[in-house]
Short mmCIF file of C-alpha atoms in Angstrom, two decimals:
data_model
loop_
_atom_site.label_atom_id
_atom_site.label_comp_id
_atom_site.label_asym_id
_atom_site.label_seq_id
_atom_site.Cartn_x
_atom_site.Cartn_y
_atom_site.Cartn_z
CA MET T 1 0.00 0.00 0.00
CA THR T 2 1.25 3.47 -0.90
CA SER T 3 2.44 5.26 2.21
CA PHE T 4 4.18 8.52 3.08
CA GLN T 5 5.03 10.51 6.22
CA GLY T 6 2.46 12.94 7.64
CA TYR T 7 2.20 15.27 10.64
CA LEU T 8 -0.12 13.90 13.33
CA ARG T 9 -2.51 16.47 14.89
CA SER T 10 -4.33 16.16 18.22
CA ASP T 11 -7.73 15.57 16.53
CA GLY T 12 -6.30 12.51 14.77
CA ARG T 13 -6.08 14.16 11.36
CA LYS T 14 -2.77 14.09 9.52
CA GLY T 15 -1.16 16.92 7.57
CA ILE T 16 1.21 16.88 4.60
CA ARG T 17 2.81 20.22 5.53
CA ASN T 18 3.75 21.87 8.85
CA THR T 19 3.04 25.51 8.13
CA ILE T 20 3.00 28.51 10.44
CA VAL T 21 0.19 30.87 9.45
CA VAL T 22 0.18 34.56 10.27
CA ALA T 23 -3.45 35.73 10.14
CA TYR T 24 -4.55 39.35 10.06
CA LEU T 25 -8.01 39.90 11.55
CA VAL T 26 -8.90 43.08 9.65
CA GLU T 27 -7.40 44.85 6.62
CA CYS T 28 -5.90 47.43 9.01
CA ALA T 29 -3.56 44.70 10.32
CA HIS T 30 -2.73 43.26 6.88
CA PHE T 31 0.48 45.19 6.31
CA VAL T 32 1.97 44.35 9.71
CA ALA T 33 1.15 40.67 9.24
CA GLN T 34 2.67 40.75 5.76
CA ARG T 35 5.88 42.31 7.16
CA ILE T 36 6.15 39.57 9.78
CA VAL T 37 5.88 36.91 7.05
CA ALA T 38 8.42 38.76 4.88
CA GLY T 39 11.09 37.97 7.51
CA PHE T 40 10.90 34.27 6.60
CA GLU T 41 11.61 34.17 2.87
CA GLY T 42 12.02 30.56 1.75
CA GLU T 43 10.64 29.17 5.04
CA ASP T 44 7.16 27.77 5.58
CA VAL T 45 5.47 30.85 7.06
CA GLN T 46 2.34 31.99 5.23
CA LEU T 47 -0.07 34.92 5.27
CA ILE T 48 -3.85 34.53 5.54
CA GLY T 49 -6.49 36.89 6.86
CA PHE T 50 -9.94 38.42 6.78
CA PRO T 51 -10.25 42.05 5.68
CA GLY T 52 -13.64 42.99 7.13
CA CYS T 53 -14.30 44.96 10.30
CA PHE T 54 -17.89 43.72 10.69
CA PRO T 55 -18.57 40.34 12.30
CA ASN T 56 -19.56 37.39 10.07
CA ASP T 57 -20.24 33.84 11.26
CA TYR T 58 -19.01 32.34 7.99
CA ALA T 59 -15.67 34.16 8.14
CA ALA T 60 -15.20 33.21 11.80
CA GLN T 61 -15.88 29.55 11.07
CA MET T 62 -13.61 29.59 8.04
CA MET T 63 -10.76 31.06 10.08
CA ASP T 64 -11.29 28.39 12.77
CA ARG T 65 -11.16 25.60 10.21
CA LEU T 66 -8.16 27.07 8.38
CA CYS T 67 -6.14 27.68 11.56
CA THR T 68 -6.78 24.11 12.74
CA HIS T 69 -6.19 22.55 9.31
CA PRO T 70 -3.92 19.49 9.50
CA ASN T 71 -1.30 21.23 7.33
CA VAL T 72 -0.99 24.02 9.92
CA GLY T 73 1.42 23.69 12.86
CA ALA T 74 1.13 27.07 14.60
CA VAL T 75 -0.86 30.32 14.34
CA LEU T 76 -0.03 33.97 14.95
CA PHE T 77 -3.07 36.29 14.92
CA VAL T 78 -2.43 39.95 14.17
CA SER T 79 -5.17 42.30 15.35
CA LEU T 80 -5.42 46.06 15.09
CA GLY T 81 -7.41 45.98 18.32
CA CYS T 82 -10.77 47.59 17.60
CA GLU T 83 -12.11 45.30 14.83
CA SER T 84 -15.14 43.09 15.44
CA PHE T 85 -13.42 39.75 14.81
CA ASP T 86 -13.62 37.67 18.02
CA LYS T 87 -9.92 37.02 18.49
CA VAL T 88 -10.23 35.52 21.96
CA ARG T 89 -12.63 32.85 20.72
CA ALA T 90 -10.43 32.12 17.68
CA SER T 91 -7.30 31.88 19.82
CA ASN T 92 -9.04 29.51 22.28
CA THR T 93 -10.13 27.31 19.36
CA VAL T 94 -6.54 26.93 18.17
CA ALA T 95 -5.12 26.53 21.70
CA ALA T 96 -7.57 23.67 22.37
CA THR T 97 -5.84 21.66 19.61
CA GLY T 98 -2.45 21.98 21.31
CA ARG T 99 -0.97 24.14 18.55
CA PRO T 100 1.26 27.07 19.53
CA VAL T 101 -0.85 30.23 19.17
CA LYS T 102 -0.28 33.90 19.91
CA THR T 103 -2.28 37.09 19.34
CA LEU T 104 -0.54 40.42 18.84
CA VAL T 105 -2.65 43.58 19.12
CA ILE T 106 -1.02 46.45 17.25
CA GLN T 107 -2.70 49.14 19.35
CA LYS T 108 -1.17 47.57 22.49
CA SER T 109 2.18 46.52 21.02
CA GLY T 110 3.72 49.87 20.18
CA GLY T 111 2.70 50.13 16.53
CA THR T 112 4.09 48.78 13.29
CA GLN T 113 7.77 48.26 13.99
CA SER T 114 7.57 46.74 17.43
CA THR T 115 4.67 44.47 16.44
CA VAL T 116 6.60 43.21 13.42
CA ALA T 117 9.64 42.54 15.63
CA ALA T 118 7.56 40.76 18.29
CA GLY T 119 5.81 38.72 15.61
CA ARG T 120 9.04 37.58 14.01
CA THR T 121 10.47 36.57 17.40
CA TRP T 122 7.37 34.52 18.19
CA VAL T 123 7.33 32.80 14.77
CA ARG T 124 11.00 31.83 15.16
CA GLU T 125 10.26 30.25 18.55
CA ALA T 126 7.14 28.50 17.22
CA MET T 127 9.20 27.04 14.39
CA SER T 128 11.42 25.14 16.80
CA ARG T 129 8.40 23.98 18.81
CA ILE T 130 6.55 22.53 15.80
CA ALA T 131 9.66 20.72 14.64
CA GLU T 132 8.71 18.27 17.42
CA VAL T 133 5.31 17.37 15.87
CA PRO T 134 5.23 13.57 15.50
CA ARG T 135 5.66 12.13 11.99
CA VAL T 136 3.44 9.17 11.25
CA PRO T 137 2.73 6.95 8.23
CA MET T 138 -0.10 8.28 6.10
CA GLN T 139 -2.07 6.55 3.34
CA ILE T 140 -4.09 7.78 0.37
CA GLY T 141 -7.19 7.05 2.43
CA ASP T 142 -6.12 9.81 4.86
CA LEU T 143 -6.21 12.44 2.12
CA ILE T 144 -8.86 14.99 1.18
CA ILE T 145 -8.37 16.36 -2.33
CA GLY T 146 -10.26 19.24 -3.93
CA THR T 147 -10.59 20.25 -7.56
CA VAL T 148 -11.34 23.55 -9.28
CA CYS T 149 -11.04 24.86 -12.78
CA GLY T 150 -10.04 28.40 -13.60
CA GLY T 151 -9.39 30.22 -16.83
CA SER T 152 -11.37 27.48 -18.56
CA ASP T 153 -11.58 27.24 -22.33
CA GLY T 154 -12.87 24.77 -24.87
CA THR T 155 -9.99 22.37 -24.16
CA SER T 156 -10.74 22.08 -20.41
CA GLY T 157 -13.70 19.76 -20.87
CA ILE T 158 -11.89 17.54 -23.38
CA SER T 159 -8.49 16.98 -21.75
CA GLY T 160 -7.71 18.48 -18.31
CA ASN T 161 -11.05 17.96 -16.61
CA PRO T 162 -11.61 14.34 -17.73
CA ALA T 163 -8.03 13.54 -16.66
CA ALA T 164 -8.62 15.13 -13.24
CA GLY T 165 -11.82 13.07 -13.03
CA ARG T 166 -9.85 9.91 -13.77
CA ALA T 167 -7.41 10.81 -10.96
CA PHE T 168 -10.40 11.36 -8.62
CA ASP T 169 -11.69 7.87 -9.44
CA LEU T 170 -8.26 6.36 -8.64
CA LEU T 171 -8.04 8.29 -5.35
CA ILE T 172 -11.59 7.43 -4.26
CA ALA T 173 -11.04 3.74 -5.03
CA ARG T 174 -8.18 3.89 -2.47
CA GLY T 175 -10.27 5.56 0.23
CA ALA T 176 -9.59 9.27 -0.28
CA ALA T 177 -12.28 11.92 0.06
CA CYS T 178 -12.55 14.12 -3.04
CA ILE T 179 -14.43 17.42 -3.31
CA PHE T 180 -15.69 19.15 -6.44
CA GLU T 181 -17.53 22.45 -6.33
CA GLU T 182 -18.89 25.62 -7.89
CA THR T 183 -22.56 24.80 -8.24
CA GLY T 184 -22.82 27.87 -10.51
CA GLU T 185 -20.68 25.94 -12.99
CA LEU T 186 -22.90 22.88 -12.82
CA ILE T 187 -25.93 24.67 -14.27
CA GLY T 188 -27.28 22.33 -16.94
CA CYS T 189 -25.79 19.23 -15.24
CA GLU T 190 -28.20 19.01 -12.29
CA ASN T 191 -30.19 16.03 -13.55
CA ILE T 192 -27.31 13.82 -14.69
CA MET T 193 -25.50 14.65 -11.44
CA ALA T 194 -28.52 13.87 -9.24
CA ASP T 195 -28.66 10.38 -10.79
CA ARG T 196 -25.20 9.64 -9.33
CA ALA T 197 -26.20 10.36 -5.71
CA VAL T 198 -26.09 7.40 -3.31
CA THR T 199 -29.71 8.10 -2.28
CA PRO T 200 -32.66 9.78 -4.08
CA GLU T 201 -32.93 12.28 -1.21
CA LEU T 202 -29.30 13.34 -1.70
CA GLY T 203 -30.01 13.58 -5.44
CA GLU T 204 -32.79 16.04 -4.68
CA GLU T 205 -30.41 18.10 -2.47
CA LEU T 206 -27.85 18.19 -5.31
CA ARG T 207 -30.52 19.34 -7.76
CA ARG T 208 -31.71 22.04 -5.36
CA SER T 209 -28.16 23.33 -4.82
CA VAL T 210 -27.76 23.97 -8.56
CA GLN T 211 -31.20 25.58 -8.79
CA LYS T 212 -30.17 27.87 -5.94
CA ALA T 213 -27.02 28.82 -7.86
CA GLU T 214 -29.05 29.53 -10.98
CA ARG T 215 -31.37 31.90 -9.07
CA TYR T 216 -28.47 33.57 -7.31
CA TYR T 217 -26.51 34.29 -10.47
CA ALA T 218 -29.68 35.40 -12.28
CA THR T 219 -30.20 38.04 -9.58
CA LEU T 220 -26.62 39.24 -9.97
CA GLY T 221 -26.99 39.41 -13.76
CA TYR T 222 -23.83 37.47 -14.56
CA GLY T 223 -23.24 33.75 -14.75
CA SER T 224 -20.04 32.17 -13.45
CA PHE T 225 -18.47 32.90 -16.80
CA ALA T 226 -15.53 35.20 -17.52
CA ALA T 227 -14.81 36.98 -20.79
CA GLY T 228 -11.76 34.78 -21.38
CA ASN T 229 -13.97 31.68 -21.37
CA ALA T 230 -15.61 32.98 -24.56
CA ALA T 231 -12.29 33.87 -26.19
CA GLY T 232 -11.30 30.27 -25.49
CA GLY T 233 -14.25 28.89 -27.44
CA LEU T 234 -16.88 28.43 -24.74
CA SER T 235 -20.19 29.98 -25.81
CA THR T 236 -22.60 29.43 -22.89
CA ILE T 237 -22.60 28.67 -19.16
CA GLU T 238 -24.04 25.21 -19.79
CA GLU T 239 -21.21 24.40 -22.21
CA LYS T 240 -18.69 25.50 -19.57
CA SER T 241 -20.60 23.52 -16.93
CA LEU T 242 -20.55 20.25 -18.88
CA GLY T 243 -16.79 20.60 -19.28
CA ALA T 244 -16.34 21.40 -15.59
CA TYR T 245 -18.62 18.59 -14.44
CA VAL T 246 -16.34 15.84 -15.78
CA LYS T 247 -13.74 16.81 -13.14
CA SER T 248 -15.92 14.82 -10.76
CA GLY T 249 -15.06 11.53 -12.48
CA GLU T 250 -17.51 8.64 -12.44
CA SER T 251 -17.71 7.65 -8.75
CA PRO T 252 -21.06 7.76 -6.93
CA ILE T 253 -21.69 11.04 -5.09
CA SER T 254 -21.57 10.36 -1.32
CA GLY T 255 -22.61 13.73 0.02
CA LEU T 256 -23.25 17.44 -0.26
CA ILE T 257 -21.16 19.70 1.99
CA LYS T 258 -20.81 23.44 2.51
CA PRO T 259 -17.56 25.38 3.08
CA GLY T 260 -15.95 24.28 6.34
CA ASP T 261 -17.79 20.93 6.54
CA VAL T 262 -15.14 18.18 6.59
CA PRO T 263 -16.06 15.01 4.62
CA PRO T 264 -16.76 12.35 7.28
CA SER T 265 -15.23 9.49 5.26
CA GLY T 266 -13.83 8.65 1.84
CA GLY T 267 -15.89 9.19 -1.30
CA LEU T 268 -16.96 11.97 -3.63
CA TYR T 269 -18.56 15.16 -2.28
CA LEU T 270 -20.10 18.19 -3.96
CA MET T 271 -19.42 21.47 -2.17
CA ASP T 272 -22.31 23.94 -2.34
CA VAL T 273 -20.53 27.30 -2.46
CA VAL T 274 -23.53 29.54 -3.15
CA PRO T 275 -24.79 31.40 -0.04
CA ASP T 276 -28.23 30.69 1.41
CA GLY T 277 -30.99 33.26 1.75
CA GLU T 278 -31.34 36.50 -0.16
CA VAL T 279 -28.42 37.85 -2.20
CA ARG T 280 -26.44 39.91 0.30
CA PHE T 281 -22.66 40.12 -0.03
CA GLY T 282 -22.18 39.92 -3.79
CA PHE T 283 -20.83 37.14 -5.98
CA PRO T 284 -20.60 33.71 -4.33
CA ASN T 285 -16.86 33.47 -5.00
CA ILE T 286 -15.14 36.47 -6.50
CA SER T 287 -12.17 34.55 -7.95
CA ASP T 288 -10.61 31.09 -8.11
CA ASN T 289 -8.69 31.38 -4.83
CA ALA T 290 -11.92 32.02 -2.90
CA GLU T 291 -13.05 28.55 -4.05
CA ILE T 292 -9.71 26.97 -3.17
CA VAL T 293 -9.80 28.48 0.33
CA GLU T 294 -13.26 26.98 0.93
CA MET T 295 -12.07 23.50 0.02
CA ILE T 296 -9.05 23.91 2.30
CA ALA T 297 -11.42 24.94 5.11
CA SER T 298 -13.15 21.61 4.47
CA GLY T 299 -9.85 19.86 5.08
CA ALA T 300 -8.41 19.60 1.56
CA HIS T 301 -4.71 18.68 1.75
CA MET T 302 -4.21 19.84 -1.83
CA THR T 303 -6.16 21.08 -4.84
CA LEU T 304 -6.14 19.93 -8.46
CA PHE T 305 -6.49 23.10 -10.54
CA VAL T 306 -7.37 22.60 -14.22
CA THR T 307 -6.73 25.58 -16.48
CA GLY T 308 -7.10 26.18 -20.21
CA ARG T 309 -6.32 29.87 -20.68
CA GLY T 310 -3.57 29.59 -18.07
CA SER T 311 -3.63 30.43 -14.36
CA VAL T 312 -0.46 30.81 -12.31
CA VAL T 313 -1.89 30.82 -8.77
CA GLY T 314 -1.08 28.59 -5.82
CA SER T 315 -2.55 28.82 -2.33
CA ALA T 316 -1.72 29.33 1.30
CA ILE T 317 -1.93 26.22 3.55
CA SER T 318 -2.47 23.50 0.90
CA PRO T 319 -0.47 22.96 -2.32
CA VAL T 320 -2.07 23.44 -5.74
CA ILE T 321 -1.31 21.05 -8.62
CA LYS T 322 -1.87 22.84 -11.91
CA ILE T 323 -3.11 20.78 -14.82
CA CYS T 324 -2.96 22.54 -18.17
CA ALA T 325 -5.66 21.43 -20.59
CA ASN T 326 -4.56 23.52 -23.57
CA PRO T 327 -1.36 22.46 -25.40
CA ASP T 328 -0.66 26.00 -26.66
CA THR T 329 -1.00 27.41 -23.13
CA TYR T 330 1.26 24.69 -21.77
CA ARG T 331 3.99 25.65 -24.22
CA ALA T 332 3.60 29.32 -23.23
CA LEU T 333 3.43 28.82 -19.43
CA SER T 334 5.19 25.52 -18.79
CA ASP T 335 7.18 26.93 -15.81
CA ASP T 336 3.87 27.28 -13.96
CA MET T 337 2.25 23.98 -14.94
CA ASP T 338 2.66 20.63 -13.19
CA VAL T 339 0.84 18.47 -15.74
CA ASN T 340 0.47 18.81 -19.52
CA ALA T 341 -2.99 17.45 -20.24
CA GLY T 342 -2.67 19.20 -23.62
CA ASP T 343 -0.92 15.98 -24.66
CA ILE T 344 -4.41 14.48 -24.95
CA ILE T 345 -5.41 17.11 -27.53
CA ASP T 346 -2.12 16.71 -29.38
CA GLY T 347 -2.81 12.98 -29.51
CA ASN T 348 0.36 12.02 -27.62
CA ARG T 349 -1.23 10.50 -24.50
CA SER T 350 -4.60 9.14 -23.39
CA ILE T 351 -6.90 10.50 -20.67
CA ASP T 352 -6.02 7.40 -18.60
CA GLN T 353 -2.28 8.07 -18.89
CA VAL T 354 -2.61 11.71 -17.80
CA GLY T 355 -5.02 10.68 -15.01
CA ALA T 356 -2.40 8.22 -13.74
CA GLU T 357 0.27 10.95 -13.85
CA ILE T 358 -1.95 13.24 -11.75
CA PHE T 359 -2.53 10.42 -9.24
CA ASP T 360 1.22 9.77 -8.94
CA LEU T 361 1.86 13.48 -8.50
CA VAL T 362 -0.73 13.70 -5.69
CA VAL T 363 1.17 10.93 -3.87
CA ALA T 364 4.53 12.65 -4.43
CA VAL T 365 3.25 16.06 -3.25
CA ALA T 366 1.66 14.44 -0.20
CA GLY T 367 5.10 13.00 0.55
CA GLY T 368 6.67 16.46 0.46
CA ALA T 369 7.51 17.13 -3.20
CA GLN T 370 6.87 20.79 -4.05
CA THR T 371 4.41 21.79 -6.77
CA LYS T 372 5.41 24.43 -9.35
CA SER T 373 3.39 27.13 -7.59
CA GLU T 374 4.98 26.22 -4.24
CA GLN T 375 8.47 26.44 -5.75
CA LEU T 376 7.63 29.85 -7.24
CA GLY T 377 6.37 31.12 -3.88
CA HIS T 378 2.68 31.47 -4.79
CA ARG T 379 0.62 31.54 -1.57
CA GLU T 380 -2.57 33.33 -2.68
CA PHE T 381 -5.38 33.71 -0.17
CA ILE T 382 -8.76 35.48 -0.13
CA LEU T 383 -11.67 35.35 2.30
CA THR T 384 -14.81 37.48 2.02
CA TYR T 385 -18.28 37.82 3.58
CA LYS T 386 -20.84 35.04 2.97
CA SER T 387 -23.67 33.34 4.84
CA PHE T 388 -24.86 29.74 4.90
CA ASP T 389 -27.50 27.64 6.62
CA PRO T 390 -26.27 24.25 7.94
CA ILE T 391 -26.62 21.26 5.58
CA GLY T 392 -29.78 19.16 5.92
CA PRO T 393 -29.95 15.52 7.12
CA ALA T 394 -30.20 14.10 3.56
CA CYS T 395 -26.82 15.59 2.60
CA LEU T 396 -24.63 12.93 4.26
CA PRO T 397 -26.73 9.75 3.96
CA ALA T 398 -24.11 7.34 5.35
CA HIS T 399 -23.75 9.46 8.48
CA ALA T 400 -27.34 10.57 9.10
CA MET O 1 -13.77 11.58 -37.80
CA THR O 2 -10.15 12.46 -38.41
CA GLY O 3 -8.58 15.77 -39.34
CA PRO O 4 -8.47 18.95 -37.27
CA PHE O 5 -12.03 18.65 -35.94
CA LEU O 6 -13.30 16.27 -33.22
CA LEU O 7 -16.76 14.79 -32.96
CA LEU O 8 -17.17 14.38 -29.17
CA HIS O 9 -20.50 12.52 -29.26
CA GLU O 10 -22.60 10.91 -32.00
CA ALA O 11 -25.60 13.10 -31.10
CA ASP O 12 -23.65 16.36 -31.50
CA ASN O 13 -24.34 18.97 -34.18
CA VAL O 14 -21.01 20.74 -33.57
CA LEU O 15 -17.38 19.69 -34.06
CA VAL O 16 -14.47 21.00 -31.94
CA ALA O 17 -11.13 22.19 -33.35
CA ARG O 18 -8.24 20.19 -31.87
CA LEU O 19 -5.79 22.77 -33.20
CA SER O 20 -6.05 26.23 -34.75
CA VAL O 21 -7.33 25.81 -38.30
CA ASP O 22 -6.68 28.33 -41.10
CA GLN O 23 -9.32 30.11 -43.14
CA GLY O 24 -9.73 28.38 -46.51
CA THR O 25 -9.10 24.91 -45.13
CA VAL O 26 -11.30 22.32 -46.82
CA VAL O 27 -13.12 20.15 -44.29
CA ALA O 28 -15.01 16.95 -45.14
CA LEU O 29 -18.41 16.92 -43.42
CA GLN O 30 -21.21 14.36 -43.63
CA ASP O 31 -23.09 16.36 -46.31
CA GLY O 32 -19.98 17.13 -48.35
CA ALA O 33 -16.82 19.21 -48.21
CA ILE O 34 -16.90 22.84 -47.06
CA THR O 35 -14.27 25.60 -47.10
CA LEU O 36 -13.76 27.49 -43.82
CA SER O 37 -14.74 31.14 -44.29
CA ARG O 38 -12.68 32.24 -41.27
CA PRO O 39 -9.91 30.81 -39.07
CA ILE O 40 -11.17 28.54 -36.29
CA PRO O 41 -9.04 28.78 -33.11
CA LEU O 42 -8.20 25.74 -30.97
CA ALA O 43 -11.26 24.46 -29.05
CA HIS O 44 -13.77 26.59 -30.96
CA LYS O 45 -16.73 24.91 -32.68
CA ILE O 46 -18.13 24.58 -36.21
CA ALA O 47 -21.51 23.26 -37.32
CA ARG O 48 -21.47 19.58 -38.27
CA HIS O 49 -24.42 20.19 -40.63
CA ASP O 50 -26.99 22.95 -41.27
CA ILE O 51 -28.70 24.09 -38.04
CA ALA O 52 -32.04 25.97 -38.07
CA LEU O 53 -32.90 29.05 -36.02
CA GLY O 54 -34.13 27.94 -32.58
CA GLU O 55 -32.57 24.48 -32.80
CA THR O 56 -30.77 23.09 -29.72
CA ILE O 57 -26.98 22.84 -29.96
CA TYR O 58 -25.49 19.56 -28.72
CA LYS O 59 -21.89 18.97 -27.53
CA TYR O 60 -20.78 15.99 -25.41
CA GLY O 61 -24.24 14.68 -26.40
CA MET O 62 -25.76 17.33 -24.11
CA PRO O 63 -27.56 20.62 -24.83
CA ILE O 64 -25.25 23.65 -24.61
CA GLY O 65 -27.51 26.36 -26.07
CA ILE O 66 -29.98 27.47 -28.72
CA ALA O 67 -29.31 28.78 -32.26
CA THR O 68 -30.18 32.50 -32.60
CA ALA O 69 -29.71 32.41 -36.39
CA PRO O 70 -29.63 29.77 -39.13
CA ILE O 71 -26.13 28.22 -39.09
CA TYR O 72 -24.65 26.59 -42.17
CA ALA O 73 -22.53 23.45 -42.15
CA GLY O 74 -18.92 24.37 -41.39
CA GLU O 75 -19.78 27.80 -39.96
CA HIS O 76 -18.22 29.02 -36.67
CA VAL O 77 -20.69 28.27 -33.83
CA HIS O 78 -20.22 30.75 -30.98
CA ILE O 79 -21.77 33.65 -29.07
CA HIS O 80 -22.82 35.46 -32.28
CA ASN O 81 -25.22 32.67 -33.31
CA ILE O 82 -26.10 30.67 -30.16
CA ARG O 83 -27.34 31.67 -26.71
CA SER O 84 -27.59 30.06 -23.28
CA ALA O 85 -30.87 28.54 -22.14
CA TYR O 86 -29.93 29.82 -18.66
CA THR O 87 -27.99 33.08 -18.22
CA ALA O 88 -26.60 35.43 -20.88
CA THR O 89 -22.91 35.13 -21.76
CA HIS O 90 -20.62 38.03 -20.91
CA ALA O 91 -17.82 38.47 -23.42
CA LEU O 92 -15.34 41.09 -24.64
CA GLN O 93 -14.25 41.93 -28.17
CA ASP O 94 -11.70 39.09 -28.20
CA ALA O 95 -14.46 36.46 -28.03
CA ASP O 96 -13.79 35.43 -31.63
CA GLY O 97 -10.57 33.91 -30.31
CA THR O 98 -8.41 35.66 -32.92
CA SER O 99 -8.31 39.38 -32.07
CA ALA O 100 -6.01 40.02 -29.15
CA GLY O 101 -7.46 42.31 -26.50
CA VAL O 102 -4.06 43.87 -25.83
CA SER O 103 -0.91 44.46 -27.84
CA LEU O 104 1.78 41.87 -27.33
#
């Protein structure tokens, strides 16, 4: 059985990285947090944060899940002091897991320079403490893997997405939990997707989640469709959706989760990323990294990112494997791409062969190999306001 | 079907370019050969046969939109002659896949 070394956390979950996150709790603390991180070039210290000053249950829960993610070893919160984010509660949540945690309040720490200095001192100390985290054997069945597509074009649905779907099938067959998402990019697929649910009731939940997305985007006046999608040959949202849908592979769908819900066992899960209730805070996810962050909050150890037009992003906390669907884009941006699924379009390799390469790469990255975006230093992160109701009892049939 | 265009599903009425195809290229279709009246970029679509106004467009064997004009066999099928059955498509002037939006 394939095995690699992971970091054992107190809740029993295992991480593939041992990152220190520095989290700003309002935009006003962003710069100071960024300066603290800048003192650790080339070391595993990463910046995350929430820019808003108003309280939001979703953002608070996301920060809790991110700061206790199995890839995270220690957390430094950076607060201005007067923002509404409940830093005491967040700090207690992290402390309860046994991770080193510290909160610096700029208004009480002497301002920019002394807070940066204090932050860097604490991070250096935390680094030696988390070096003691026990290493344990980890199997594919311990992994949670997400998938997104970004900068999609007409090649995505023919090469990159089917290959990612093949990798999902291989991972799920070995016990991993895999998450696909963006219900706004499944418009037109709701009926074929519902037929794959493990129960009819779950199928109905899947159908409803896409109908919700359709209503939400109709209110906003734009579909989940960027101008570059059209330049790349995609004409309608349903054409984009059908291409995106094949990322899910052919496994049965075991459940419907929302951002921050951790899959309770192996299998395939749809993440409903569209907020509940009336349209309040704008677009469901304003860019690709907002989707990636939500899958990480649901425990994703890494993300398979399929691009056609060519994205260069990575992510904080969990590595991103970039799969390039378009052979011309691969030639132009090969330094940023981990997998050339354009080979399928060029006729050089089959979907199965590229799917197997993605699977092997997932295992290697879980074992510590760095993805292209990690090597280049990409650690993008974005978190905005949203609101969700909890999932209903039909959403996780095996665990109801 | 061989050549530069892929038929993804037997039920489809569009073909997908597997590489960028030049204007003037002669393409064999089921109702006879046609000559491309414009370049077709990688991953863009052409009509497999004549498509009537209001007809459903099929790709992957699934509906991807509705014809907003009669489309002749071999013609570029895109946002100028099909529309979504769900939400309108937002595009810029580079949607034809050939005109660059910025200078290189």
